[in-house]
Short mmCIF file of C-alpha atoms (C1' of nucleotides) in Angstrom, two decimals:
data_model
loop_
_atom_site.label_atom_id
_atom_site.label_comp_id
_atom_site.label_asym_id
_atom_site.label_seq_id
_atom_site.Cartn_x
_atom_site.Cartn_y
_atom_site.Cartn_z
CA MET A 1 0.00 0.00 0.00
CA ALA A 2 1.64 3.16 -1.15
CA ILE A 3 -1.34 5.40 -1.57
CA PRO A 4 0.25 8.55 -0.20
CA ARG A 5 3.03 9.39 -2.49
CA ALA A 6 6.56 9.61 -1.26
CA ALA A 7 5.71 12.17 1.33
CA LYS A 8 3.71 10.30 3.94
CA THR A 9 6.74 9.52 5.99
CA GLN A 10 8.59 12.55 7.24
CA ARG A 11 11.95 10.93 6.65
CA ARG A 12 12.91 10.76 3.03
CA THR A 13 14.61 7.62 1.95
CA ARG A 14 17.92 7.56 0.18
CA ILE A 15 16.16 6.53 -2.99
CA GLN A 16 13.71 9.39 -2.80
CA GLU A 17 16.48 11.88 -2.30
CA GLU A 18 18.43 10.59 -5.25
CA LYS A 19 15.55 10.20 -7.66
CA GLU A 20 14.09 13.60 -6.92
CA GLU A 21 17.45 15.10 -7.62
CA ARG A 22 17.70 13.31 -10.91
CA ILE A 23 14.25 14.47 -11.89
CA LEU A 24 14.95 18.09 -11.04
CA GLU A 25 18.20 17.97 -12.95
CA ALA A 26 16.45 16.58 -16.01
CA ALA A 27 13.55 19.00 -15.64
CA LEU A 28 15.95 21.93 -15.58
CA ASP A 29 17.22 20.86 -18.97
CA VAL A 30 13.79 20.47 -20.44
CA PHE A 31 12.00 23.44 -18.91
CA SER A 32 14.83 25.83 -19.64
CA GLN A 33 14.82 24.86 -23.26
CA ASN A 34 11.10 24.66 -23.91
CA GLY A 35 9.36 26.72 -21.28
CA PHE A 36 6.63 25.35 -19.06
CA ARG A 37 3.98 24.64 -21.65
CA GLY A 38 6.48 23.45 -24.19
CA ALA A 39 7.97 20.87 -21.86
CA THR A 40 6.40 17.44 -21.52
CA ILE A 41 6.53 14.99 -18.67
CA ASP A 42 7.65 12.29 -21.06
CA GLN A 43 10.64 14.35 -22.08
CA ILE A 44 11.62 14.94 -18.49
CA ALA A 45 11.10 11.30 -17.58
CA GLU A 46 13.24 10.13 -20.44
CA ALA A 47 15.98 12.61 -19.61
CA ALA A 48 15.88 11.37 -16.03
CA GLY A 49 16.03 7.78 -17.20
CA MET A 50 12.76 6.61 -15.77
CA SER A 51 9.19 5.93 -16.80
CA LYS A 52 6.55 8.61 -16.70
CA PRO A 53 4.44 7.00 -13.97
CA ASN A 54 7.57 6.49 -11.94
CA LEU A 55 8.39 10.15 -12.21
CA LEU A 56 4.85 11.02 -11.22
CA TYR A 57 5.34 8.95 -8.13
CA TYR A 58 7.83 11.53 -6.92
CA PHE A 59 6.17 14.66 -8.19
CA ARG A 60 2.43 14.52 -8.48
CA THR A 61 2.17 17.07 -11.27
CA LYS A 62 4.25 18.85 -13.84
CA GLU A 63 3.63 22.06 -11.95
CA ALA A 64 5.07 20.59 -8.77
CA ILE A 65 8.39 19.95 -10.48
CA HIS A 66 8.41 23.38 -12.00
CA ARG A 67 7.56 25.12 -8.78
CA GLN A 68 10.33 23.45 -6.86
CA LEU A 69 12.83 24.29 -9.56
CA ILE A 70 11.77 27.90 -9.68
CA ASP A 71 11.97 28.24 -5.93
CA ARG A 72 15.52 26.95 -5.90
CA VAL A 73 16.67 29.07 -8.77
CA LEU A 74 15.08 32.21 -7.44
CA PHE A 75 17.00 31.84 -4.23
CA THR A 76 20.45 31.24 -5.64
CA TRP A 77 19.84 33.75 -8.36
CA LEU A 78 19.62 36.58 -5.89
CA GLU A 79 22.70 35.53 -3.99
CA PRO A 80 25.01 38.03 -5.73
CA LEU A 81 22.66 40.91 -5.04
CA ARG A 82 22.40 39.91 -1.40
CA ALA A 83 26.18 40.04 -1.19
CA PHE A 84 26.11 43.68 -2.22
CA ASP A 85 27.74 45.38 0.73
CA ALA A 86 26.76 48.86 1.85
CA GLU A 87 30.02 49.20 3.76
CA GLY A 88 32.24 48.20 0.88
CA ASN A 89 33.85 50.37 -1.73
CA PRO A 90 31.21 51.30 -4.33
CA GLU A 91 33.36 50.72 -7.37
CA SER A 92 34.60 47.34 -6.28
CA GLU A 93 31.14 46.29 -5.09
CA ILE A 94 29.64 47.07 -8.47
CA ARG A 95 32.55 45.50 -10.24
CA SER A 96 32.30 42.27 -8.33
CA TYR A 97 28.52 42.20 -8.68
CA ILE A 98 28.90 42.34 -12.45
CA ARG A 99 31.57 39.70 -12.36
CA ARG A 100 29.49 37.37 -10.23
CA LYS A 101 26.42 37.75 -12.38
CA LEU A 102 28.47 37.06 -15.47
CA GLU A 103 29.92 33.96 -13.89
CA MET A 104 26.44 32.74 -13.15
CA ALA A 105 25.39 33.34 -16.73
CA ARG A 106 28.38 31.31 -17.82
CA ASP A 107 28.09 28.50 -15.30
CA PHE A 108 24.33 28.25 -14.89
CA PRO A 109 22.75 29.24 -18.18
CA ARG A 110 19.89 26.79 -17.76
CA GLU A 111 18.85 28.40 -14.53
CA SER A 112 18.92 31.78 -16.18
CA ARG A 113 16.82 30.61 -19.08
CA LEU A 114 14.33 28.89 -16.81
CA PHE A 115 13.80 32.16 -15.06
CA ALA A 116 13.73 34.16 -18.28
CA ASN A 117 11.13 31.85 -19.78
CA GLU A 118 8.98 32.29 -16.73
CA VAL A 119 9.17 36.06 -16.61
CA LEU A 120 8.84 36.41 -20.34
CA GLN A 121 5.56 34.56 -20.29
CA GLY A 122 4.13 36.79 -17.64
CA ALA A 123 5.52 35.08 -14.54
CA PRO A 124 2.26 33.24 -13.87
CA HIS A 125 3.83 31.09 -11.17
CA ILE A 126 6.00 33.60 -9.35
CA GLU A 127 4.28 36.95 -9.39
CA ASP A 128 4.11 36.93 -5.62
CA GLU A 129 7.80 36.22 -5.21
CA LEU A 130 8.62 39.10 -7.54
CA LYS A 131 6.40 41.58 -5.77
CA GLY A 132 7.44 40.37 -2.34
CA PRO A 133 10.95 39.15 -1.57
CA LEU A 134 12.52 40.32 -4.81
CA LYS A 135 11.13 43.83 -4.60
CA ALA A 136 12.12 44.06 -0.95
CA LEU A 137 15.70 43.09 -1.67
CA VAL A 138 15.99 45.46 -4.59
CA ASP A 139 14.48 48.30 -2.58
CA GLU A 140 17.07 47.72 0.10
CA LYS A 141 20.01 47.71 -2.29
CA ALA A 142 18.64 50.65 -4.22
CA GLU A 143 18.79 52.64 -1.02
CA VAL A 144 22.44 51.69 -0.62
CA ILE A 145 23.22 52.90 -4.11
CA ARG A 146 21.31 56.11 -3.55
CA THR A 147 23.36 56.77 -0.45
CA TRP A 148 26.58 56.28 -2.38
CA ALA A 149 25.36 58.71 -5.00
CA ARG A 150 24.32 61.31 -2.46
CA SER A 151 27.69 61.21 -0.76
CA GLY A 152 29.40 61.70 -4.12
CA LYS A 153 31.06 58.30 -4.31
CA ILE A 154 29.41 57.55 -7.61
CA ALA A 155 27.49 59.59 -10.11
CA LYS A 156 23.88 60.42 -9.38
CA CYS A 157 21.65 57.93 -11.14
CA ASP A 158 18.44 55.99 -10.77
CA PRO A 159 19.44 52.95 -8.71
CA TYR A 160 16.60 50.77 -9.99
CA HIS A 161 17.54 51.22 -13.59
CA LEU A 162 21.16 50.66 -12.69
CA ILE A 163 20.24 47.29 -11.25
CA PHE A 164 18.06 46.47 -14.25
CA SER A 165 20.88 47.27 -16.59
CA ILE A 166 23.30 45.01 -14.76
CA TRP A 167 20.77 42.22 -14.74
CA SER A 168 19.99 42.53 -18.40
CA THR A 169 23.51 42.89 -19.72
CA THR A 170 24.84 39.93 -17.80
CA GLN A 171 21.93 37.57 -18.27
CA HIS A 172 21.96 38.37 -21.95
CA TYR A 173 24.94 36.05 -22.32
CA ALA A 174 22.93 33.14 -20.99
CA ASP A 175 19.46 33.89 -22.32
CA PHE A 176 20.47 35.02 -25.80
CA ASP A 177 23.44 32.71 -26.08
CA VAL A 178 22.44 31.46 -29.53
CA GLN A 179 22.30 34.99 -30.85
CA VAL A 180 25.56 35.98 -29.24
CA ARG A 181 27.29 32.97 -30.77
CA ALA A 182 25.73 33.62 -34.16
CA VAL A 183 26.92 37.21 -34.20
CA LEU A 184 30.39 36.58 -32.86
CA GLY A 185 30.87 33.70 -35.26
CA GLN A 186 32.99 30.59 -34.94
CA ASN A 187 36.30 32.38 -34.60
CA TYR A 188 35.25 34.33 -31.56
CA ALA A 189 32.80 32.12 -29.80
CA GLY A 190 35.12 30.33 -27.41
CA GLU A 191 34.40 30.81 -23.72
CA GLY A 192 36.58 33.87 -24.01
CA ARG A 193 33.51 35.90 -24.83
CA PHE A 194 32.73 36.00 -21.13
CA GLU A 195 36.06 37.57 -20.37
CA ASP A 196 35.60 40.10 -23.15
CA ALA A 197 32.15 40.85 -21.81
CA ALA A 198 33.47 41.26 -18.30
CA ARG A 199 36.11 43.70 -19.47
CA PHE A 200 33.62 45.69 -21.48
CA LEU A 201 30.91 45.81 -18.84
CA GLU A 202 33.27 46.76 -16.04
CA GLN A 203 34.63 49.59 -18.13
CA LEU A 204 31.16 50.75 -19.11
CA PHE A 205 29.69 50.75 -15.64
CA ILE A 206 32.70 52.00 -13.75
CA ASP A 207 33.40 54.87 -16.13
CA GLY A 208 29.72 55.52 -16.65
CA LEU A 209 29.15 55.85 -12.93
CA ARG A 210 32.30 57.68 -11.97
CA ALA A 211 31.36 60.69 -9.91
CA ARG A 212 31.30 63.88 -11.93
CA GLN A 213 31.62 67.43 -10.70
CA SER A 214 29.42 68.96 -13.37
CA MET B 1 -13.80 24.17 -55.93
CA ALA B 2 -11.22 25.87 -53.79
CA ILE B 3 -8.59 23.19 -53.51
CA PRO B 4 -5.52 25.41 -53.63
CA ARG B 5 -5.64 27.52 -50.60
CA ALA B 6 -5.87 31.27 -50.90
CA ALA B 7 -2.75 31.48 -52.98
CA LYS B 8 -3.64 30.08 -56.35
CA THR B 9 -4.58 33.43 -57.73
CA GLN B 10 -1.75 35.90 -57.81
CA ARG B 11 -4.05 38.71 -56.81
CA ARG B 12 -5.05 38.60 -53.21
CA THR B 13 -8.60 39.51 -52.54
CA ARG B 14 -9.60 42.17 -50.09
CA ILE B 15 -10.90 39.48 -47.77
CA GLN B 16 -7.67 37.57 -47.84
CA GLU B 17 -5.67 40.65 -47.10
CA GLU B 18 -7.85 41.57 -44.18
CA LYS B 19 -8.19 38.13 -42.67
CA GLU B 20 -4.52 37.36 -42.89
CA GLU B 21 -3.82 40.60 -41.11
CA ARG B 22 -6.27 39.72 -38.36
CA ILE B 23 -4.68 36.32 -37.96
CA LEU B 24 -1.16 37.68 -37.73
CA GLU B 25 -2.27 40.27 -35.24
CA ALA B 26 -3.91 37.61 -33.08
CA ALA B 27 -0.97 35.26 -33.49
CA LEU B 28 1.41 37.95 -32.32
CA ASP B 29 -0.55 38.15 -29.09
CA VAL B 30 -0.59 34.43 -28.56
CA PHE B 31 2.91 33.51 -29.68
CA SER B 32 4.55 36.34 -27.79
CA GLN B 33 2.86 35.27 -24.59
CA ASN B 34 3.24 31.52 -24.87
CA GLY B 35 6.07 30.80 -27.24
CA PHE B 36 5.71 28.58 -30.26
CA ARG B 37 5.01 25.28 -28.57
CA GLY B 38 2.89 26.87 -25.91
CA ALA B 39 0.59 28.53 -28.40
CA THR B 40 -2.33 26.67 -29.92
CA ILE B 41 -4.13 27.21 -33.18
CA ASP B 42 -7.42 27.30 -31.33
CA GLN B 43 -6.19 30.17 -29.19
CA ILE B 44 -5.09 32.12 -32.22
CA ALA B 45 -8.30 31.40 -34.07
CA GLU B 46 -10.40 32.54 -31.15
CA ALA B 47 -8.36 35.69 -30.71
CA ALA B 48 -8.81 36.38 -34.42
CA GLY B 49 -12.54 35.74 -34.14
CA MET B 50 -12.78 32.85 -36.52
CA SER B 51 -12.97 29.08 -36.52
CA LYS B 52 -9.89 26.91 -36.60
CA PRO B 53 -10.51 25.44 -40.05
CA ASN B 54 -11.16 28.90 -41.33
CA LEU B 55 -7.83 30.08 -40.02
CA LEU B 56 -6.14 27.07 -41.56
CA TYR B 57 -7.64 28.10 -44.86
CA TYR B 58 -5.36 31.12 -44.83
CA PHE B 59 -2.29 29.59 -43.25
CA ARG B 60 -1.78 25.93 -43.85
CA THR B 61 0.18 25.27 -40.68
CA LYS B 62 0.98 26.81 -37.35
CA GLU B 63 4.56 27.14 -38.46
CA ALA B 64 3.55 29.16 -41.50
CA ILE B 65 1.96 31.79 -39.29
CA HIS B 66 4.94 31.85 -37.02
CA ARG B 67 7.44 32.11 -39.81
CA GLN B 68 5.70 35.04 -41.42
CA LEU B 69 5.49 36.83 -38.09
CA ILE B 70 9.16 36.25 -37.34
CA ASP B 71 10.22 37.45 -40.76
CA ARG B 72 8.33 40.69 -40.33
CA VAL B 73 9.56 41.34 -36.85
CA LEU B 74 13.15 40.54 -37.68
CA PHE B 75 13.11 43.14 -40.39
CA THR B 76 11.61 46.03 -38.46
CA TRP B 77 13.57 45.06 -35.41
CA LEU B 78 16.86 45.85 -37.07
CA GLU B 79 15.68 49.14 -38.48
CA PRO B 80 17.29 51.23 -35.73
CA LEU B 81 20.63 49.53 -36.13
CA ARG B 82 20.50 50.05 -39.87
CA ALA B 83 19.97 53.75 -39.24
CA PHE B 84 23.26 53.88 -37.38
CA ASP B 85 25.23 56.39 -39.40
CA ALA B 86 28.99 56.20 -39.80
CA GLU B 87 29.11 59.84 -40.81
CA GLY B 88 27.14 61.13 -37.88
CA ASN B 89 28.35 62.31 -34.53
CA PRO B 90 29.20 59.24 -32.42
CA GLU B 91 27.59 60.47 -29.24
CA SER B 92 24.35 61.47 -30.84
CA GLU B 93 24.24 58.33 -32.95
CA ILE B 94 24.55 56.15 -29.89
CA ARG B 95 22.12 58.30 -27.99
CA SER B 96 19.46 58.09 -30.65
CA TYR B 97 20.02 54.39 -31.15
CA ILE B 98 19.29 53.83 -27.48
CA ARG B 99 16.27 56.07 -27.64
CA ARG B 100 14.87 54.31 -30.67
CA LYS B 101 15.37 50.87 -29.21
CA LEU B 102 13.66 51.98 -26.02
CA GLU B 103 10.74 53.36 -27.98
CA MET B 104 10.38 50.06 -29.72
CA ALA B 105 10.41 48.22 -26.40
CA ARG B 106 7.66 50.55 -25.24
CA ASP B 107 5.54 50.54 -28.37
CA PHE B 108 6.08 47.00 -29.62
CA PRO B 109 6.62 44.79 -26.60
CA ARG B 110 4.90 41.82 -28.20
CA GLU B 111 7.30 41.85 -31.10
CA SER B 112 10.20 41.95 -28.71
CA ARG B 113 8.86 39.04 -26.70
CA LEU B 114 8.13 36.99 -29.79
CA PHE B 115 11.74 37.36 -30.75
CA ALA B 116 13.00 36.73 -27.23
CA ASN B 117 10.95 33.56 -26.96
CA GLU B 118 12.42 32.32 -30.18
CA VAL B 119 16.03 33.04 -29.31
CA LEU B 120 15.64 31.83 -25.75
CA GLN B 121 14.50 28.45 -26.96
CA GLY B 122 17.48 28.06 -29.22
CA ALA B 123 16.21 29.94 -32.28
CA PRO B 124 15.18 26.75 -34.05
CA HIS B 125 13.41 28.66 -36.80
CA ILE B 126 15.79 31.53 -37.43
CA GLU B 127 19.31 30.29 -36.93
CA ASP B 128 20.13 31.08 -40.54
CA GLU B 129 18.85 34.62 -40.31
CA LEU B 130 20.96 35.19 -37.23
CA LYS B 131 24.14 33.83 -38.74
CA GLY B 132 23.51 35.53 -42.07
CA PRO B 133 21.87 38.95 -42.35
CA LEU B 134 22.00 39.78 -38.66
CA LYS B 135 25.67 38.95 -38.29
CA ALA B 136 26.49 40.85 -41.47
CA LEU B 137 24.73 43.97 -40.25
CA VAL B 138 26.35 43.83 -36.85
CA ASP B 139 29.77 43.25 -38.37
CA GLU B 140 29.32 46.34 -40.49
CA LYS B 141 28.25 48.55 -37.62
CA ALA B 142 30.92 47.13 -35.35
CA GLU B 143 33.48 48.33 -37.84
CA VAL B 144 31.98 51.81 -37.67
CA ILE B 145 32.26 51.84 -33.91
CA ARG B 146 35.79 50.55 -34.04
CA THR B 147 36.72 53.39 -36.36
CA TRP B 148 35.25 55.94 -33.99
CA ALA B 149 37.25 54.42 -31.17
CA ARG B 150 40.48 54.41 -33.14
CA SER B 151 40.12 58.04 -34.07
CA GLY B 152 39.57 58.91 -30.43
CA LYS B 153 35.97 60.02 -30.73
CA ILE B 154 34.84 57.51 -28.15
CA ALA B 155 36.63 55.29 -25.69
CA LYS B 156 38.23 52.12 -26.94
CA CYS B 157 35.88 49.24 -26.36
CA ASP B 158 34.69 45.99 -27.86
CA PRO B 159 32.02 47.06 -30.37
CA TYR B 160 30.17 43.74 -30.29
CA HIS B 161 29.68 43.80 -26.57
CA LEU B 162 28.65 47.41 -26.81
CA ILE B 163 25.89 46.46 -29.20
CA PHE B 164 24.88 43.51 -27.05
CA SER B 165 24.62 45.74 -24.03
CA ILE B 166 22.39 48.23 -25.81
CA TRP B 167 20.17 45.44 -27.07
CA SER B 168 19.85 43.82 -23.69
CA THR B 169 19.27 46.91 -21.60
CA THR B 170 16.59 48.28 -23.87
CA GLN B 171 14.76 45.06 -24.64
CA HIS B 172 14.74 44.27 -20.95
CA TYR B 173 11.88 46.72 -20.56
CA ALA B 174 9.74 44.75 -22.96
CA ASP B 175 10.84 41.19 -22.25
CA PHE B 176 11.00 41.45 -18.47
CA ASP B 177 8.17 43.92 -18.15
CA VAL B 178 6.42 41.94 -15.44
CA GLN B 179 9.54 41.93 -13.33
CA VAL B 180 10.23 45.60 -13.91
CA ARG B 181 6.71 46.47 -12.85
CA ALA B 182 6.89 44.21 -9.82
CA VAL B 183 10.10 45.81 -8.62
CA LEU B 184 9.14 49.39 -9.31
CA GLY B 185 5.77 48.90 -7.66
CA GLN B 186 2.47 50.60 -8.29
CA ASN B 187 3.65 54.08 -7.46
CA TYR B 188 6.39 54.10 -10.05
CA ALA B 189 5.07 51.91 -12.78
CA GLY B 190 3.45 54.51 -15.00
CA GLU B 191 4.83 54.77 -18.52
CA GLY B 192 7.31 57.19 -17.01
CA ARG B 193 9.63 54.29 -16.40
CA PHE B 194 10.66 54.50 -20.02
CA GLU B 195 11.72 58.09 -19.64
CA ASP B 196 13.65 57.27 -16.49
CA ALA B 197 15.27 54.39 -18.31
CA ALA B 198 16.18 56.61 -21.24
CA ARG B 199 17.78 59.16 -18.95
CA PHE B 200 19.72 56.53 -17.10
CA LEU B 201 20.91 54.61 -20.13
CA GLU B 202 21.97 57.69 -22.04
CA GLN B 203 23.98 58.83 -19.07
CA LEU B 204 25.52 55.41 -18.60
CA PHE B 205 26.53 54.87 -22.19
CA ILE B 206 27.59 58.39 -23.02
CA ASP B 207 29.71 58.84 -19.92
CA GLY B 208 30.90 55.25 -20.05
CA LEU B 209 32.12 55.70 -23.59
CA ARG B 210 33.50 59.20 -23.39
CA ALA B 211 37.00 59.19 -24.77
CA ARG B 212 39.66 59.07 -22.11
CA GLN B 213 43.27 60.10 -22.33
CA SER B 214 44.62 57.46 -19.99
"C1'" DC C 1 -30.14 36.10 -62.98
"C1'" DG C 2 -26.87 31.94 -63.03
"C1'" DA C 3 -22.41 30.01 -62.82
"C1'" DT C 4 -18.09 29.91 -60.96
"C1'" DA C 5 -14.82 30.66 -57.59
"C1'" DA C 6 -13.83 32.01 -52.71
"C1'" DT C 7 -14.93 31.37 -47.97
"C1'" DT C 8 -16.80 29.20 -43.87
"C1'" DT C 9 -18.47 25.44 -41.14
"C1'" DG C 10 -19.08 21.06 -38.52
"C1'" DA C 11 -17.70 16.60 -38.09
"C1'" DC C 12 -13.91 14.04 -37.71
"C1'" DC C 13 -8.98 11.65 -37.30
"C1'" DG C 14 -4.75 10.14 -35.35
"C1'" DC C 15 -1.46 11.48 -32.17
"C1'" DT C 16 0.30 13.52 -27.94
"C1'" DT C 17 -0.51 15.06 -23.50
"C1'" DG C 18 -1.04 15.04 -18.24
"C1'" DG C 19 -2.43 11.94 -15.18
"C1'" DT C 20 -4.51 7.37 -12.94
"C1'" DA C 21 -5.24 2.40 -11.29
"C1'" DA C 22 -3.76 -1.64 -9.90
"C1'" DA C 23 -0.84 -5.03 -9.64
"C1'" DA C 24 4.12 -6.64 -9.67
"C1'" DC C 25 8.35 -6.06 -7.61
"C1'" DA C 26 11.92 -4.54 -4.16
"C1'" DT C 27 13.31 -3.11 0.35
"C1'" DT C 28 13.26 -2.69 5.11
"C1'" DA C 29 12.06 -3.79 9.95
"C1'" DC C 30 11.15 -7.13 13.15
"C1'" DG D 1 11.38 -15.56 7.17
"C1'" DT D 2 7.53 -12.63 6.76
"C1'" DA D 3 4.85 -8.74 6.96
"C1'" DA D 4 4.58 -4.00 6.04
"C1'" DT D 5 6.12 -0.43 3.43
"C1'" DG D 6 8.31 1.70 -0.58
"C1'" DT D 7 9.09 1.55 -5.62
"C1'" DT D 8 8.32 0.44 -10.45
"C1'" DT D 9 5.78 -1.17 -14.37
"C1'" DT D 10 1.97 -2.15 -17.58
"C1'" DA D 11 -2.14 -0.82 -19.22
"C1'" DC D 12 -5.09 2.70 -19.68
"C1'" DC D 13 -8.09 7.16 -20.06
"C1'" DA D 14 -9.99 11.64 -21.17
"C1'" DA D 15 -8.79 15.88 -22.99
"C1'" DG D 16 -6.19 18.66 -26.08
"C1'" DC D 17 -3.57 18.96 -30.08
"C1'" DG D 18 -2.50 20.01 -35.30
"C1'" DG D 19 -4.68 19.20 -39.23
"C1'" DT D 20 -8.19 17.20 -42.98
"C1'" DC D 21 -12.49 16.67 -45.56
"C1'" DA D 22 -16.64 17.46 -47.77
"C1'" DA D 23 -20.47 19.92 -47.70
"C1'" DA D 24 -22.69 24.42 -47.03
"C1'" DT D 25 -22.53 29.19 -47.62
"C1'" DT D 26 -21.26 33.54 -49.54
"C1'" DA D 27 -19.08 36.69 -52.79
"C1'" DT D 28 -17.88 37.82 -57.66
"C1'" DC D 29 -18.58 38.48 -62.36
"C1'" DG D 30 -20.57 38.13 -66.92
#
DNA sequence: CGATAATTTGACCGCTTGGTAAAACATTAC
DNA sequence: GTAATGTTTTACCAAGCGGTCAAATTATCG
């Protein structure tokens, strides 16, 4: 009798732990490439090397898999912003924020695309998280930036749009990877593009935000 | 007898013209919100106010609708970059390019999202266009930028990443609109965000690219 | 008008999809 | 060992999907 699925007992078995991980890993592949509606349970099951009903034994619905993935990603995705330190040196804080975000785009492109897919399609599953925790965190860091600007450490600028522009420029290398590769062409498209991007973006933001007297 | 669908005669009737337009308009809504796989013909037909078989009388397959939409968008989407003038003043050229791209994000967000959806999911339908015409155009304009940099009119920088960063920052306001609204909150989220964005981005890029002696 | 071509509809098909039921099989605890 | 629990499989279903077909309807033109 196994009516209640894999969650009746509080303790998760070794098998549960391992299989759920495999499913999430496979689902990340599939969701990030096809979006929620475009992904099928069969695809995920095959990628995870198990049958569809077996997968559904661990996650009752497609949405359940997606939700858990999104929750994870959302958390780690904001890590770099959380690390933004009000006490640190503005220039080096911004510089290392850009660098960290770029590293994430390079090392976790699937996570970035999962998130992009979700937001692009109207964020039907995470509107609350965006309006709640995300907004709160951004508000907090925006205040830090505003303080820096007021004390003349960086140029006066709208902190929200500054954050948006760092998000968009860095995530571009994950979300629009195909386009970036197509434009740069074979010759250029080694992983070196991330270093070139880092150099360019650091120059742009640091020089663009350098405090001016005018 | 109407065996060959709406294309046998070279001359397109008034009805054809009008219905096809209505279908494409509806399809833009649906595709841009759900991506290709996520969109259904029924949805598009309903949005266009006609029955599914009727829609399929004008476009034989779902892909045919999508392809035509993509072709259109791709063309108009590159218009601002094409307008980039080698003879013009670098600062004002860059400034107006940013402004135009932002206007497009504001006025044609569905087109932007259609494109983003496509690229995000690996650009299965437009890889050739990216590697061909798009790359060619970017290569050309990159050379212009490089010339400006060499002659000291703007700071030395990687022209490709400069273009990427303008694309990403401006399109962000269309593609990630939900997130932008969520973060800015009710108070801020009037259309004024585009003006704030324009101010910020112009400042960032102009100051970030101002020629330096160092 | 009448004929011919263009358009629209309703019924339908085969396939894929998310999800279920129940029984077979494996593991663990005593 | 054996009983209880946890896991996996096989067979299946109802709904949704892209698309077809033939008949019905409407527009066009001489």
